[in-house]
Tab-separated table of C-alpha atoms in Angstrom:
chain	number	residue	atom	x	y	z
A	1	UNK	CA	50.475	-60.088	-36.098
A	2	UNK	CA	48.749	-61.359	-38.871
A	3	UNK	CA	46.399	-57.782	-38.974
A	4	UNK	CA	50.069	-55.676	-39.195
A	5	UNK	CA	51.364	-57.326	-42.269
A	6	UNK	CA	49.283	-59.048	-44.449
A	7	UNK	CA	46.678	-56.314	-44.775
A	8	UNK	CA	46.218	-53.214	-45.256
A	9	UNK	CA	43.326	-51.330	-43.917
A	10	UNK	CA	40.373	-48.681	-45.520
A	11	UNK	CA	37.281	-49.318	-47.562
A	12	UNK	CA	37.449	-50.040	-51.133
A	13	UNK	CA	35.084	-50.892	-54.368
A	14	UNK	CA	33.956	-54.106	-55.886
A	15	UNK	CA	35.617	-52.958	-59.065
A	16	UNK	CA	38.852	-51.553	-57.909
A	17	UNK	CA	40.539	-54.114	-59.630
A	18	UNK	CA	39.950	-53.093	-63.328
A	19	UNK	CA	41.616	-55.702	-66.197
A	20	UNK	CA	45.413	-55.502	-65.921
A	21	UNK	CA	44.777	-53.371	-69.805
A	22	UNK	CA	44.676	-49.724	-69.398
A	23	UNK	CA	45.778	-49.801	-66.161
A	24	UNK	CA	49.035	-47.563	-65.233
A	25	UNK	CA	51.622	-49.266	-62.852
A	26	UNK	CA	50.268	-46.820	-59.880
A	27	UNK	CA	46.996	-46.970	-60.340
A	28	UNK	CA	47.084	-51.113	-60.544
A	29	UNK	CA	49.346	-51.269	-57.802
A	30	UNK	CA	46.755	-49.237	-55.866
A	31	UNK	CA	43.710	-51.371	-56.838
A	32	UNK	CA	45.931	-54.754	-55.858
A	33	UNK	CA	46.214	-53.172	-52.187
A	34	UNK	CA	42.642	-51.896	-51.747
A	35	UNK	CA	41.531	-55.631	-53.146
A	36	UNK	CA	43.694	-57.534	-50.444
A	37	UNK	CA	41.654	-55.154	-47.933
A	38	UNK	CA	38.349	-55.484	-49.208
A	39	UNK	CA	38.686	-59.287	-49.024
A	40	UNK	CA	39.531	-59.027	-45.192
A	41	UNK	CA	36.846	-56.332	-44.418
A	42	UNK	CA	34.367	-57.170	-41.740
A	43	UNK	CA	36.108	-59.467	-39.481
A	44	UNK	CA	35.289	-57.677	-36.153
A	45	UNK	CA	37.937	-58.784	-34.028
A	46	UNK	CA	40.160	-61.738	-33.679
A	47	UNK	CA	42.392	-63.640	-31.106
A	48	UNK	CA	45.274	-66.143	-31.422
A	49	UNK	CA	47.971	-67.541	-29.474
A	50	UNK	CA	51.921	-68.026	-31.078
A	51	UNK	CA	55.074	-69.894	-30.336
A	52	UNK	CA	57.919	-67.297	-31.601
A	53	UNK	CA	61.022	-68.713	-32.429
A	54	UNK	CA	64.163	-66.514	-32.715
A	55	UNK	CA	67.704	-68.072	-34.197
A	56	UNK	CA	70.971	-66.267	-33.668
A	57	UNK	CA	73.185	-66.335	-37.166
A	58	UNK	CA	74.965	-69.145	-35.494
A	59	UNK	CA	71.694	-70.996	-35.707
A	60	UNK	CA	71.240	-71.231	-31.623
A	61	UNK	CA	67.192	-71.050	-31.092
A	62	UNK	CA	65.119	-69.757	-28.231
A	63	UNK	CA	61.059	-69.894	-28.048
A	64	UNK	CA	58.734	-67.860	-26.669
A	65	UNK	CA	54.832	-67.895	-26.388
A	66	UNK	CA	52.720	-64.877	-26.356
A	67	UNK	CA	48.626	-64.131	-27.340
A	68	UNK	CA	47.536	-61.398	-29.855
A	69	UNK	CA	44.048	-60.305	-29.552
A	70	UNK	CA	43.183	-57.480	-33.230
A	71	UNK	CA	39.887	-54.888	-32.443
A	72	UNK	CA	39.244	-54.125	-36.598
A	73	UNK	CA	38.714	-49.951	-37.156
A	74	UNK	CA	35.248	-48.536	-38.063
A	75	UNK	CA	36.687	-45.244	-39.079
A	76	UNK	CA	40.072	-45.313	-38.295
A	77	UNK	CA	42.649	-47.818	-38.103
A	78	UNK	CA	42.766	-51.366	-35.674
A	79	UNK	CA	44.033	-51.708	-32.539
A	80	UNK	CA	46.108	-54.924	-31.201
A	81	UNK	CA	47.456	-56.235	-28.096
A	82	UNK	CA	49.847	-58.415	-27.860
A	83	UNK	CA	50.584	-60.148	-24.477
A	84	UNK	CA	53.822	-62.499	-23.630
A	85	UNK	CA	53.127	-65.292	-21.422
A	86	UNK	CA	56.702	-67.046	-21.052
A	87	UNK	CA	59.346	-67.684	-20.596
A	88	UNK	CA	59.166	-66.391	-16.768
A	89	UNK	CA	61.581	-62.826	-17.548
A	90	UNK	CA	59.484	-62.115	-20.415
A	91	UNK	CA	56.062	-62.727	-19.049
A	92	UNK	CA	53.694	-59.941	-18.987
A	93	UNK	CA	55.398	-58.018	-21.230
A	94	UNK	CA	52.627	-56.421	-23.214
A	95	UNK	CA	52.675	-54.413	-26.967
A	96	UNK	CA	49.507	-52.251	-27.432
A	97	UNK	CA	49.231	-50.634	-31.371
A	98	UNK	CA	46.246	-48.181	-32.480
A	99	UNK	CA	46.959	-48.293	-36.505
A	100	UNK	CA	45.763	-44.456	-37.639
A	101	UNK	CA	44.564	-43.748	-41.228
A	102	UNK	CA	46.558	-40.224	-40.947
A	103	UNK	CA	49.058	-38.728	-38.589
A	104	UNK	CA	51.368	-40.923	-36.468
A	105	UNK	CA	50.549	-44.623	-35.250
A	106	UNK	CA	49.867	-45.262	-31.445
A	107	UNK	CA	52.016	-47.614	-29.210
A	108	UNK	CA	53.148	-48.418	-25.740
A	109	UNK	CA	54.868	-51.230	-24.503
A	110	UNK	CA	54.633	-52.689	-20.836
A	111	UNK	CA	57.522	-54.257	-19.472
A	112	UNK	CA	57.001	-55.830	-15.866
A	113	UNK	CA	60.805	-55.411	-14.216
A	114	UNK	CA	60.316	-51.925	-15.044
A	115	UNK	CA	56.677	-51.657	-13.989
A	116	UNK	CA	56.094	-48.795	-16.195
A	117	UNK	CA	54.078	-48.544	-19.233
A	118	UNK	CA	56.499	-46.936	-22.122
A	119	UNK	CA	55.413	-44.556	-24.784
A	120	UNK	CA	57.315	-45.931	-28.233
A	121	UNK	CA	57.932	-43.014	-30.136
A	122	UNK	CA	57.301	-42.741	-33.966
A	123	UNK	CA	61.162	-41.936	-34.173
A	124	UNK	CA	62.333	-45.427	-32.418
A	125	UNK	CA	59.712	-48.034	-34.084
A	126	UNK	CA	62.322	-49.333	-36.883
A	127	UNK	CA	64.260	-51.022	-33.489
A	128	UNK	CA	63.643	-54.574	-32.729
A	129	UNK	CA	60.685	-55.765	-31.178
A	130	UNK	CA	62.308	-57.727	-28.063
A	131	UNK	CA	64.843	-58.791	-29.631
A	132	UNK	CA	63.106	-60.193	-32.655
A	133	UNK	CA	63.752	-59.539	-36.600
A	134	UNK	CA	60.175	-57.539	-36.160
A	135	UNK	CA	60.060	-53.921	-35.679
A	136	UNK	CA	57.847	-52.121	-33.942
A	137	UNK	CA	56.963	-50.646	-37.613
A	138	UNK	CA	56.126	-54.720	-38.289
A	139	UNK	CA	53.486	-54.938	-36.045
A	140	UNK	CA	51.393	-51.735	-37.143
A	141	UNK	CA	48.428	-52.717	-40.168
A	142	UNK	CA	49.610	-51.213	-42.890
A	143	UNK	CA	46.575	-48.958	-43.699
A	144	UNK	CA	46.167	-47.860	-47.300
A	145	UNK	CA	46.076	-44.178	-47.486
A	146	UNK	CA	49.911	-44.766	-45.574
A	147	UNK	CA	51.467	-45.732	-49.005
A	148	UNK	CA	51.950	-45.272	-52.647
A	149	UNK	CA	52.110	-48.055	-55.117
A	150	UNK	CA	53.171	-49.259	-58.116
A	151	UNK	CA	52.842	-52.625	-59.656
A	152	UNK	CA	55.953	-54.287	-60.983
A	153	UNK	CA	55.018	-57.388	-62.600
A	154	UNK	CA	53.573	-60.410	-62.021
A	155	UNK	CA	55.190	-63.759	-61.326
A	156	UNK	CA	55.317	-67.165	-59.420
A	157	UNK	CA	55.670	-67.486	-56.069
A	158	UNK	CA	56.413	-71.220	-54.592
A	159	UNK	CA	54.525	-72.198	-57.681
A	160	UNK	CA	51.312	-69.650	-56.980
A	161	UNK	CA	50.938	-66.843	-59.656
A	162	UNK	CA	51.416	-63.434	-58.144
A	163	UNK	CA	51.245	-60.274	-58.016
A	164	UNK	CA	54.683	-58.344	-57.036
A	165	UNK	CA	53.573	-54.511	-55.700
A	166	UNK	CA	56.030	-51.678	-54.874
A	167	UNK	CA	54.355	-49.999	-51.757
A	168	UNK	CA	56.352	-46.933	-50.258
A	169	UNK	CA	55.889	-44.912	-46.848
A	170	UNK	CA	54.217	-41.805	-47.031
A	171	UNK	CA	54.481	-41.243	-43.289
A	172	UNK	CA	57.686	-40.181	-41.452
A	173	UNK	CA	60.160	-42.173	-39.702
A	174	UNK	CA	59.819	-44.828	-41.348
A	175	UNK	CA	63.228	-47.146	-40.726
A	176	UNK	CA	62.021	-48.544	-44.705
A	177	UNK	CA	63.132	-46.867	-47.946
A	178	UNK	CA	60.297	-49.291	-49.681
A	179	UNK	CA	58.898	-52.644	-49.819
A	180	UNK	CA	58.267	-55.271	-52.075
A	181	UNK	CA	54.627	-57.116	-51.473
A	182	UNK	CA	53.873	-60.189	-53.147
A	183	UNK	CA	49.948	-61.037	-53.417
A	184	UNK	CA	48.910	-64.567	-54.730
A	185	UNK	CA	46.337	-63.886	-58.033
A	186	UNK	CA	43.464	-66.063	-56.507
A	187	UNK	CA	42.628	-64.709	-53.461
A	188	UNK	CA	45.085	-61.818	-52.505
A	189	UNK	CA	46.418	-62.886	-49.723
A	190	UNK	CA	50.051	-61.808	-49.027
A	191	UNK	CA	52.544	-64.370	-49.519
A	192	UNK	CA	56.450	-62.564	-49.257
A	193	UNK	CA	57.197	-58.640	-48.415
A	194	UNK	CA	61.008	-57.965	-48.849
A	195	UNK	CA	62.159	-55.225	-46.917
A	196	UNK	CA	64.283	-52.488	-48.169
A	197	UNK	CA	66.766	-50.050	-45.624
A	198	UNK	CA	66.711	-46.479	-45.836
A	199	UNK	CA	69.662	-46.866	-48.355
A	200	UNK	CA	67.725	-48.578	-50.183
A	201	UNK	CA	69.821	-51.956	-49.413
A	202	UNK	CA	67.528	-55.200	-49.541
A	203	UNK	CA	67.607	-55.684	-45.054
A	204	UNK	CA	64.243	-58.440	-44.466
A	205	UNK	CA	62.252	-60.563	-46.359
A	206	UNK	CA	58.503	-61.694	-44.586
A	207	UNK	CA	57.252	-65.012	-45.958
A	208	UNK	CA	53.779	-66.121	-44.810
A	209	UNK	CA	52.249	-69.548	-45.342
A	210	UNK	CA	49.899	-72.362	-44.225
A	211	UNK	CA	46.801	-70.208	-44.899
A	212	UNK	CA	43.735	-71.643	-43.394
A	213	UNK	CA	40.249	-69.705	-43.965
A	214	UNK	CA	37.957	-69.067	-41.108
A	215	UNK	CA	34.035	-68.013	-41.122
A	216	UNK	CA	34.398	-69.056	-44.723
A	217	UNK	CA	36.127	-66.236	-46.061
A	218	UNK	CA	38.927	-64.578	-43.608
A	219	UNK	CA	42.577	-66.296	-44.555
A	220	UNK	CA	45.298	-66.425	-41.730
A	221	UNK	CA	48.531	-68.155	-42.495
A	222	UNK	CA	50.186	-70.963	-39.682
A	223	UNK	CA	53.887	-69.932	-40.049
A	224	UNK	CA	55.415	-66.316	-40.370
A	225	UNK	CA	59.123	-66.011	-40.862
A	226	UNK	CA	61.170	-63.069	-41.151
A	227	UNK	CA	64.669	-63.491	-42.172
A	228	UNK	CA	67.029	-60.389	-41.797
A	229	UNK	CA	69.369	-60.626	-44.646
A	230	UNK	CA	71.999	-58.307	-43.049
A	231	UNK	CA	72.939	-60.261	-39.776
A	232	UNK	CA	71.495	-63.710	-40.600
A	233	UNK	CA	68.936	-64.094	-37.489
A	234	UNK	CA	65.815	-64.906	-38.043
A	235	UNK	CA	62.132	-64.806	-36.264
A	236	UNK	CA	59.598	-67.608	-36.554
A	237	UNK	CA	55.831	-67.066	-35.435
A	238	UNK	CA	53.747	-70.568	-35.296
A	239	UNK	CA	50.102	-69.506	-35.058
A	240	UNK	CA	47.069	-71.644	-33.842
A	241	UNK	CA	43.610	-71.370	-32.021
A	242	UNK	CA	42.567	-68.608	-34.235
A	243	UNK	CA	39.066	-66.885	-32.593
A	244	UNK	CA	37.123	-64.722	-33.983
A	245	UNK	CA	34.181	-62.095	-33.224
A	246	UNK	CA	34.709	-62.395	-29.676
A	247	UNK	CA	32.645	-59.366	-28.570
A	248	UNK	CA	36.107	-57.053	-27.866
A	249	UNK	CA	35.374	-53.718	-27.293
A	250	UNK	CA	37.442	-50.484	-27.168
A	251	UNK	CA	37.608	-50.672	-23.366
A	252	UNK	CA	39.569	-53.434	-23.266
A	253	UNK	CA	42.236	-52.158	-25.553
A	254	UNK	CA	43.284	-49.703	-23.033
A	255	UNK	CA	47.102	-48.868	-21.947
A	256	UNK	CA	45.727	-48.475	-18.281
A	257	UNK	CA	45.337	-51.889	-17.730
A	258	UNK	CA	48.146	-53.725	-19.809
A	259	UNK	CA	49.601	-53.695	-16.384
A	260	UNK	CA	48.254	-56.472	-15.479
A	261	UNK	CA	47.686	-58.725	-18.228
A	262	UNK	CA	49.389	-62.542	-18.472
């Protein structure tokens, strides 16, 4: 899940990021976003397995362990599949995501006591991703050309200077008004999205920490929360055994055979 919210995806300069000077609010807002991608580029494909955690507002807590494996886009956008592997009811289940750089995002989700692969339509991916504080929306790579920005200022985050960035959907359906990215200053890497409703009510906020680098230069955080602000649940994703450049192909990220995937 780490592709679907940290970063965004398309191509971008060495110099995008001009001196904060002369730069209007859009255009640096812009740069920010295309910076945080080019710093990611190149990564191929990765795997990882996660413990997700979900707490009810009365702060009851039940776990869950699932496996994300991320195909990165030549042209267009990624593609991820994410597989749950227990408890027993939930095992199988099965997410599959092709990100698009225009037109509408690609998913289907498999769920084994229906034994039917389910088309999720652009209309219904601001519900709940099994029960989770992440929507289907969540769980898409936020590809560049799918926003606008605007930088707001910059400020501390847990004692990191940051960058705060307005990004806003350009596409349709989406379930947010707008959202609120913060990017640490040293090495872009997101570090809190807050989440605003189509009233433009504050609903989530993202946090991501624990960032480890791999290869030498790709950073993936150890903890994800997302706290909905609304109903006071929350959703916990512990990540480990990160893997990366393991040959995937686009065969194998194929809605024919998340059938039979555990």
């Amino acid at each position: 899940m780490a592709a679907f919210l940290l970063f965004a995806g398309g191509h971008a300069a060495n110099d995008a990021l001009a001196g904060p000077a002369g730069k209007d609010a859009a255009g640096k807002g812009l740069a920010i976003a295309i910076e945080a991608d080019r710093r990611d580029h190149g990564f191929k494909d990765y795997a990882a397995d996660m413990t997700m955690t979900l707490r009810s507002s009365n702060g009851s807590e039940s776990h869950r362990r699932l496996s994300i494996k991320v195909l990165e886009g030549r042209d267009d956008g990624d593609k991820s599949l994410i597989v749950f592997s227990r408890p027993r009811d939930i095992s199988g289940t099965a997410l599959l995501t092709f990100a698009h750089k225009k037109g509408n995002d690609d998913q289907w989700i498999y769920l084994p006591a229906l034994k039917r692969v389910k088309r999720i339509s652009s209309t219904n991916r601001s519900g709940a991703f099994v029960g989770s504080e992440f929507a289907y929306e969540d769980l898409i790579r936020p590809e560049v050309e799918r926003y606008t920005y605007l930088w707001l200022r910059d400020e501390a985050v847990d004692g990191q200077p940051a960058h705060a960035v307005e990004r806003t959907p350009a596409y349709q359906n989406s379930g947010y008004r707008r959202q609120i990215v913060w990017y640490d200053q040293a090495e872009f890497r997101v570090l809190r999205i807050e989440f605003f409703d189509r009233n433009n009510a504050l609903l989530k906020r993202f946090t991501a920490s624990d960032y480890q680098k791999y290869l030498g230069k790709y950073w993936r955080p150890a903890l994800m929360i997302m706290i909905n602000l609304q109903n006071d649940k929350s959703t916990n994703l512990s990540w480990k055994n990160y893997e990366f450049k393991n040959g995937y192909n686009n065969a194998y990220f194929n809605k024919n055979r998340i059938k039979n995937l555990r």
